[in-house]
Tab-separated table of C-alpha atoms in Angstrom:
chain	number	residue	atom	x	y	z
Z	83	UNK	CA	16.893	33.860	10.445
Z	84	UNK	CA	17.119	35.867	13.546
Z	85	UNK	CA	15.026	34.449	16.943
Z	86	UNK	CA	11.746	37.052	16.682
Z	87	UNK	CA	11.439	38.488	19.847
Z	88	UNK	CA	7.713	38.457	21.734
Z	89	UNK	CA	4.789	40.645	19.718
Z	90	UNK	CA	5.070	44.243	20.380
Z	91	UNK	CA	2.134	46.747	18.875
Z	92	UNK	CA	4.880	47.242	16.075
Z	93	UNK	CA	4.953	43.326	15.018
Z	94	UNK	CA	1.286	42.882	14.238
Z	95	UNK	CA	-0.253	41.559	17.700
Z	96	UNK	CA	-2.907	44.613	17.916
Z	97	UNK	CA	-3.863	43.218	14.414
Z	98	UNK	CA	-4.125	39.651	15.503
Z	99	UNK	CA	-6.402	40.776	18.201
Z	100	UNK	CA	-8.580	42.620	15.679
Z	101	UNK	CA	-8.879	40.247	13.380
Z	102	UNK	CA	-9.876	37.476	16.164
Z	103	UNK	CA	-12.949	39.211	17.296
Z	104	UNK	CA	-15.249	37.478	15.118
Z	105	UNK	CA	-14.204	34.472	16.299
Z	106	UNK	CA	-15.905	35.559	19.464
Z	107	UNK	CA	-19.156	34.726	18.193
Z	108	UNK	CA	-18.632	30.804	17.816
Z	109	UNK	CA	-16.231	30.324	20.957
Z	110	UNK	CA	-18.389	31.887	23.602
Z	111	UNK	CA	-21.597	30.091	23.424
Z	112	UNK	CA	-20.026	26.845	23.274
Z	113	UNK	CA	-17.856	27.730	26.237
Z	114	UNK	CA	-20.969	28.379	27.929
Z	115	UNK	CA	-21.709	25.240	26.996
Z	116	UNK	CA	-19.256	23.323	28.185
Z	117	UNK	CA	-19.093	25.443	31.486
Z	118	UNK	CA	-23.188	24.659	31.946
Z	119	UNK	CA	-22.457	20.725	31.614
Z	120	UNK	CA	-18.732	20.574	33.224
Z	121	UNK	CA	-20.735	21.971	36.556
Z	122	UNK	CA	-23.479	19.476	35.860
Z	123	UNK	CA	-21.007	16.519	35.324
Z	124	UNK	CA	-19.869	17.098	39.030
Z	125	UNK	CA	-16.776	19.291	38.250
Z	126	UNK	CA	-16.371	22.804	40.107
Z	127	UNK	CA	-15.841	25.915	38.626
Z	128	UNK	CA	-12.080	25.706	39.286
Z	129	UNK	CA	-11.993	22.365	37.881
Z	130	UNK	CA	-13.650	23.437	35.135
Z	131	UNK	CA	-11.922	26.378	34.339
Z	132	UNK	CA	-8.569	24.259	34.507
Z	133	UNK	CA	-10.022	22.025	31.880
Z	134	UNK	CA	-10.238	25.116	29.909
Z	135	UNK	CA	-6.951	26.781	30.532
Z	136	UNK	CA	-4.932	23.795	30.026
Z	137	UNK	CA	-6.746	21.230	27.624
Z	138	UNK	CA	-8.298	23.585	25.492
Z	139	UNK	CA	-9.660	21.702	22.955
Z	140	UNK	CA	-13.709	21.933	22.738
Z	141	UNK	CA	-14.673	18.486	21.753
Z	142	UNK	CA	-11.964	17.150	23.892
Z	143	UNK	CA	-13.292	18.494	26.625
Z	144	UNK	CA	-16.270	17.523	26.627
Z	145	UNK	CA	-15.719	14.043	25.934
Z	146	UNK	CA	-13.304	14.255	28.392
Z	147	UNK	CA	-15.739	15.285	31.699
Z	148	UNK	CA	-17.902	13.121	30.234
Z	149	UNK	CA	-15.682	10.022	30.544
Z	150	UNK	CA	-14.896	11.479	34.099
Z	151	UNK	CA	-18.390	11.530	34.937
Z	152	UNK	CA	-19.222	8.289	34.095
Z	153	UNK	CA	-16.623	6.393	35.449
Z	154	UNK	CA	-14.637	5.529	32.480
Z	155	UNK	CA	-10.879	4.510	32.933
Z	156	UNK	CA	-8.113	7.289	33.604
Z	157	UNK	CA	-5.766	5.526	30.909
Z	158	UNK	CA	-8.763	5.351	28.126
Z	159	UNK	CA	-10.282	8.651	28.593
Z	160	UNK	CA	-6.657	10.708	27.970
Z	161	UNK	CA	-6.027	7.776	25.068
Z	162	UNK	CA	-9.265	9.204	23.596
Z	163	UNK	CA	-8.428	12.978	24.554
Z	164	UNK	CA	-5.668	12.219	22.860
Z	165	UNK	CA	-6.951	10.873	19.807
Z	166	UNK	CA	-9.315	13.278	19.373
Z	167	UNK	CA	-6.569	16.127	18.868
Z	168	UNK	CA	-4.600	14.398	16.206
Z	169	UNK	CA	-5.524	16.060	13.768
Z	170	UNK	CA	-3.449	19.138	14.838
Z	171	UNK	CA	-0.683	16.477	13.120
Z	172	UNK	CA	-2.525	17.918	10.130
Z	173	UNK	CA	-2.786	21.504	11.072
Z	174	UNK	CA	1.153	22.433	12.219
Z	175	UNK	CA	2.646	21.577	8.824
Z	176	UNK	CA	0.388	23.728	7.237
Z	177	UNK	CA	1.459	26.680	8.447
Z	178	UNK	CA	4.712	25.879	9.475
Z	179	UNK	CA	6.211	27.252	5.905
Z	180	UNK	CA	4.459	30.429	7.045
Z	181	UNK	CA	6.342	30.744	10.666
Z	182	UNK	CA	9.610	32.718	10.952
Z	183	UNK	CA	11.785	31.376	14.119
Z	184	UNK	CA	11.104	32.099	17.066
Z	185	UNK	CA	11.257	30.670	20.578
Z	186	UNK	CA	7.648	31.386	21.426
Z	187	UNK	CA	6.379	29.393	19.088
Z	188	UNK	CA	6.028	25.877	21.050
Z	189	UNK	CA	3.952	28.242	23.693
Z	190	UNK	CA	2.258	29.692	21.452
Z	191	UNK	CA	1.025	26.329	19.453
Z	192	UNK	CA	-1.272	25.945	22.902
Z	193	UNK	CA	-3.623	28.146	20.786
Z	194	UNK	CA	-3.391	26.429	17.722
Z	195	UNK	CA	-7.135	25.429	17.575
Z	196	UNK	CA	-9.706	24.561	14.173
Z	197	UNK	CA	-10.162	28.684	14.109
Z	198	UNK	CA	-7.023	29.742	14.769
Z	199	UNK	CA	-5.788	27.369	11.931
Z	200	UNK	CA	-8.268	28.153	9.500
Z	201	UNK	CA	-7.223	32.148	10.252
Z	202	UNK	CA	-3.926	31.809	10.249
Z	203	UNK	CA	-4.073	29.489	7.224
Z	204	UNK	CA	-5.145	32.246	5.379
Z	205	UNK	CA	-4.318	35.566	6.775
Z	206	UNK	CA	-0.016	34.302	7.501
Z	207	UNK	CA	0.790	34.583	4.162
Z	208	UNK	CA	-0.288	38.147	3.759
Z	209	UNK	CA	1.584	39.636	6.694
Z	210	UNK	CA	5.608	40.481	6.838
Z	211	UNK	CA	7.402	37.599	8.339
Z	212	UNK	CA	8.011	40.407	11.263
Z	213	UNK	CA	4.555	40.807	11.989
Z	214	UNK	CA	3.431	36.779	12.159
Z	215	UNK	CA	4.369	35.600	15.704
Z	216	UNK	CA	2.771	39.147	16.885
Z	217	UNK	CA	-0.312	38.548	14.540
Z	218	UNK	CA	-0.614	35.170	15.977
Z	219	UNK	CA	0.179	35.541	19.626
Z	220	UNK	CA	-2.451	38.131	19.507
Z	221	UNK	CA	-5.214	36.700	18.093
Z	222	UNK	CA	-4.621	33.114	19.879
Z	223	UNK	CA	-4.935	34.618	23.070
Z	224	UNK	CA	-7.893	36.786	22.473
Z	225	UNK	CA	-9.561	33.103	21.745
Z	226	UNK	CA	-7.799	31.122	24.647
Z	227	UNK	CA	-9.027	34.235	26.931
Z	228	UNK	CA	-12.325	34.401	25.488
Z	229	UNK	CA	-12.828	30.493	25.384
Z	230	UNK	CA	-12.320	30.800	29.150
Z	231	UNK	CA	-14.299	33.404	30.379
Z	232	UNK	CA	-16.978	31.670	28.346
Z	233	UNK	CA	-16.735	28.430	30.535
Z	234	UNK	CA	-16.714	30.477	33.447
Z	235	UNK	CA	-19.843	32.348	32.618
Z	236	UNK	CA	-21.133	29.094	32.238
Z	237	UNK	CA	-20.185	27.031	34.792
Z	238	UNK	CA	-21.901	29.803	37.262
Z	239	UNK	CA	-24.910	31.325	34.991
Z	240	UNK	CA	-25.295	28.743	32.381
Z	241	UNK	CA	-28.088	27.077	34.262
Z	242	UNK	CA	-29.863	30.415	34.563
Z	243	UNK	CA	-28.991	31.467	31.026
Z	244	UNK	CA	-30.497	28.389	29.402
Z	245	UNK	CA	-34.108	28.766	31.661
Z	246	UNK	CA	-34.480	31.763	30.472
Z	247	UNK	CA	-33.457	31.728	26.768
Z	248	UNK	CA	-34.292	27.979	26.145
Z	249	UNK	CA	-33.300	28.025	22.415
Z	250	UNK	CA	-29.652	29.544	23.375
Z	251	UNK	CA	-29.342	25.615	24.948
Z	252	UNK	CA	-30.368	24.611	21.397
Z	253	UNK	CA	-28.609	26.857	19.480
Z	254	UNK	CA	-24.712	27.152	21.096
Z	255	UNK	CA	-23.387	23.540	20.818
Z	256	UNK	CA	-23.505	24.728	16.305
Z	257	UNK	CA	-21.894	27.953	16.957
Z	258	UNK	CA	-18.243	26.257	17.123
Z	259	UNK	CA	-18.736	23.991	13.824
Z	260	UNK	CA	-20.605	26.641	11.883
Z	261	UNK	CA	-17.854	29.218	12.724
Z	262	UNK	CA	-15.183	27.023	11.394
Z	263	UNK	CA	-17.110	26.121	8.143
Z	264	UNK	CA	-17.512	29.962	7.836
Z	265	UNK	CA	-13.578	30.498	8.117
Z	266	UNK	CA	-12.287	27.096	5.880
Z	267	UNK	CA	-14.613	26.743	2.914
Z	268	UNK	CA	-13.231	30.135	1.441
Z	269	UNK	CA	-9.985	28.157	1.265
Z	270	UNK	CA	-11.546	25.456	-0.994
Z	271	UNK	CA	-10.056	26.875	-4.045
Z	272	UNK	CA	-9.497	23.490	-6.383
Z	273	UNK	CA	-11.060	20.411	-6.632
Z	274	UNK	CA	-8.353	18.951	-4.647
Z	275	UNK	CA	-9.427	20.637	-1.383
Z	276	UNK	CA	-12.795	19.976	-2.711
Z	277	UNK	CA	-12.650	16.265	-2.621
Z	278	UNK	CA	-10.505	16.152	0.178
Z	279	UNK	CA	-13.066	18.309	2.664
Z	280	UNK	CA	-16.002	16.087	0.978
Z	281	UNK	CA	-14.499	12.660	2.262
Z	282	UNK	CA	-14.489	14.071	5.593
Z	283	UNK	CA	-17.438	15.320	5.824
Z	284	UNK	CA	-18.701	12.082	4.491
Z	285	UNK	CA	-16.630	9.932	6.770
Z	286	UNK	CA	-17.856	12.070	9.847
Z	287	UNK	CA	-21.517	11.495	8.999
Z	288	UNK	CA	-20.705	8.198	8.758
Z	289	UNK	CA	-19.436	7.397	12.124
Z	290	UNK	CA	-22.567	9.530	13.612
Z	291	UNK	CA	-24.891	7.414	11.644
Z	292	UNK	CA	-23.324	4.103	12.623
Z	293	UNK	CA	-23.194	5.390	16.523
Z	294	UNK	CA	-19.347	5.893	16.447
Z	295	UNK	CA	-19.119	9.410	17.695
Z	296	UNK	CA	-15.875	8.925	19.435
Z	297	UNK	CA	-13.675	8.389	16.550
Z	298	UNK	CA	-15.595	10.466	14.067
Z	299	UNK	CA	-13.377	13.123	14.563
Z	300	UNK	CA	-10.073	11.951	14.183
Z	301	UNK	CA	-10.740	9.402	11.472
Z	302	UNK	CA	-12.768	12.045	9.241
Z	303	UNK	CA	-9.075	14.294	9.711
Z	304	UNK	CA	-6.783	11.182	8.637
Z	305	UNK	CA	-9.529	10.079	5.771
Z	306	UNK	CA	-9.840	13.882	4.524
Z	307	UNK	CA	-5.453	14.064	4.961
Z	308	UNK	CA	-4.949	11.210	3.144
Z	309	UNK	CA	-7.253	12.066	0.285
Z	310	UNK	CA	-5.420	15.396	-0.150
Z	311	UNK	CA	-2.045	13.792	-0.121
Z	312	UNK	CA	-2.746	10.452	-2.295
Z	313	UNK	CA	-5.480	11.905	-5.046
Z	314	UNK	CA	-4.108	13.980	-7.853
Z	315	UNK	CA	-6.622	15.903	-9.474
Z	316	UNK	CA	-6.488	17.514	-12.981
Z	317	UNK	CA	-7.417	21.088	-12.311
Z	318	UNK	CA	-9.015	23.500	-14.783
Z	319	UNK	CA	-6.842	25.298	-16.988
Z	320	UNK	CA	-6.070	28.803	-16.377
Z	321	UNK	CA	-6.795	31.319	-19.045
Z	322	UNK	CA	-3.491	33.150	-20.684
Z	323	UNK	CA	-2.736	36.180	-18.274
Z	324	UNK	CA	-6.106	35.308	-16.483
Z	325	UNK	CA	-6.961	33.905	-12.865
Z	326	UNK	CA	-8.267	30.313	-12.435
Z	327	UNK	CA	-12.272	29.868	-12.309
């Protein structure tokens, strides 16, 4: 297949962007977030918005100034960084039979976040193969761009923004989560995907209950990955000439 060239208003970016928007509403308050207590970790707003630009990876990043903040080793904090964002091991082959070739695409997988997966996990296999690196270029940077102007709001007004609204302090840190539930459960169409997102979920709460919030993340992915791959379920039959129920 022919190298797709970059996303012209022809190839489906303009949709991409369109189709993003919503995401707006769960990326914004928790880059406020993470601007308000990247500033109050010690960081600057430069600093922070590098964090941003080039690790871009919400529970990352926080983890990550906090580490910084507290002193933690150099070697141990990008180890846990690191660890945290395995589960994009998960993500990429999931779309991957859905991406034509194209040499933007290891550029473009610096957007490839839980929204933009859960998106693109769904909306990909609608669009002409012509239109997909457009569709995706476009809506991954309306996120990436949104994600941080979001930490620069709140690196320089989040202080004032949480004394004045004191439930928005309350209320942004479940914006992110909630928007990815949102986006994912309509995708839970068997009981495979059923029991696979319930063992992570489970093992999550788990580690939160037992105090270990560092490795929730990453071993609720591999627990809810290897449920999916290892359990065969017997689905429900499907009518003659009907859909599934």
């Amino acid at each position: 297949m022919p190298d797709t060239d970059m996303p012209s208003p022809s190839s489906g970016w303009l949709i991409g962007v369109r189709e993003a928007v919503p995401l707006l509403g769960g990326y914004i308050p928790v880059a406020v977030s993470f601007g308000l207590i990247s500033t109050q970790a010690g960081f600057s707003t430069v600093e922070t918005l590098a964090i941003s630009a080039l690790i871009y990876a919400g529970a990352s990043q926080f983890l990550f100034v906090g580490m910084i903040a507290s002193g933690s080793p150099l070697w141990l904090t990008v180890a846990l960084t690191l660890l945290i964002n395995v589960r994009h091991v998960v993500y990429a082959p999931n779309i991957a039979p859905w991406l034509p070739q194209s040499r933007w695409w290891p550029w473009l997988m610096h957007g490839l976040t839980d929204q933009i997966f859960a998106l693109a996990h769904g909306r990909l296999p609608q669009l002409p193969a012509t239109q997909r690196v457009g569709w995706f270029f476009g809506a991954a940077l309306l996120a990436w761009l949104s994600w941080i102007a979001g930490s620069l709001l709140g690196a320089v007004a989040g202080e004032w923004l949480t004394h004045r609204w004191p439930l928005l302090g309350e209320v942004m840190p479940f914006a992110l989560p909630a928007l990815f539930l949102v986006l994912l459960v309509p995708r839970i169409t068997s009981r495979r995907w059923a029991l696979a997102l319930g063992i992570s979920i489970a093992a999550a709460l788990l580690c939160t209950l037992t105090g270990l919030t560092n490795i929730g993340i990453p071993l609720a992915a591999a627990c809810g990955a290897l449920c999916f791959y290892l359990v065969r379920l017997p689905e429900r039959a499907r009518p003659v000439g009907g859909k599934r129920r």
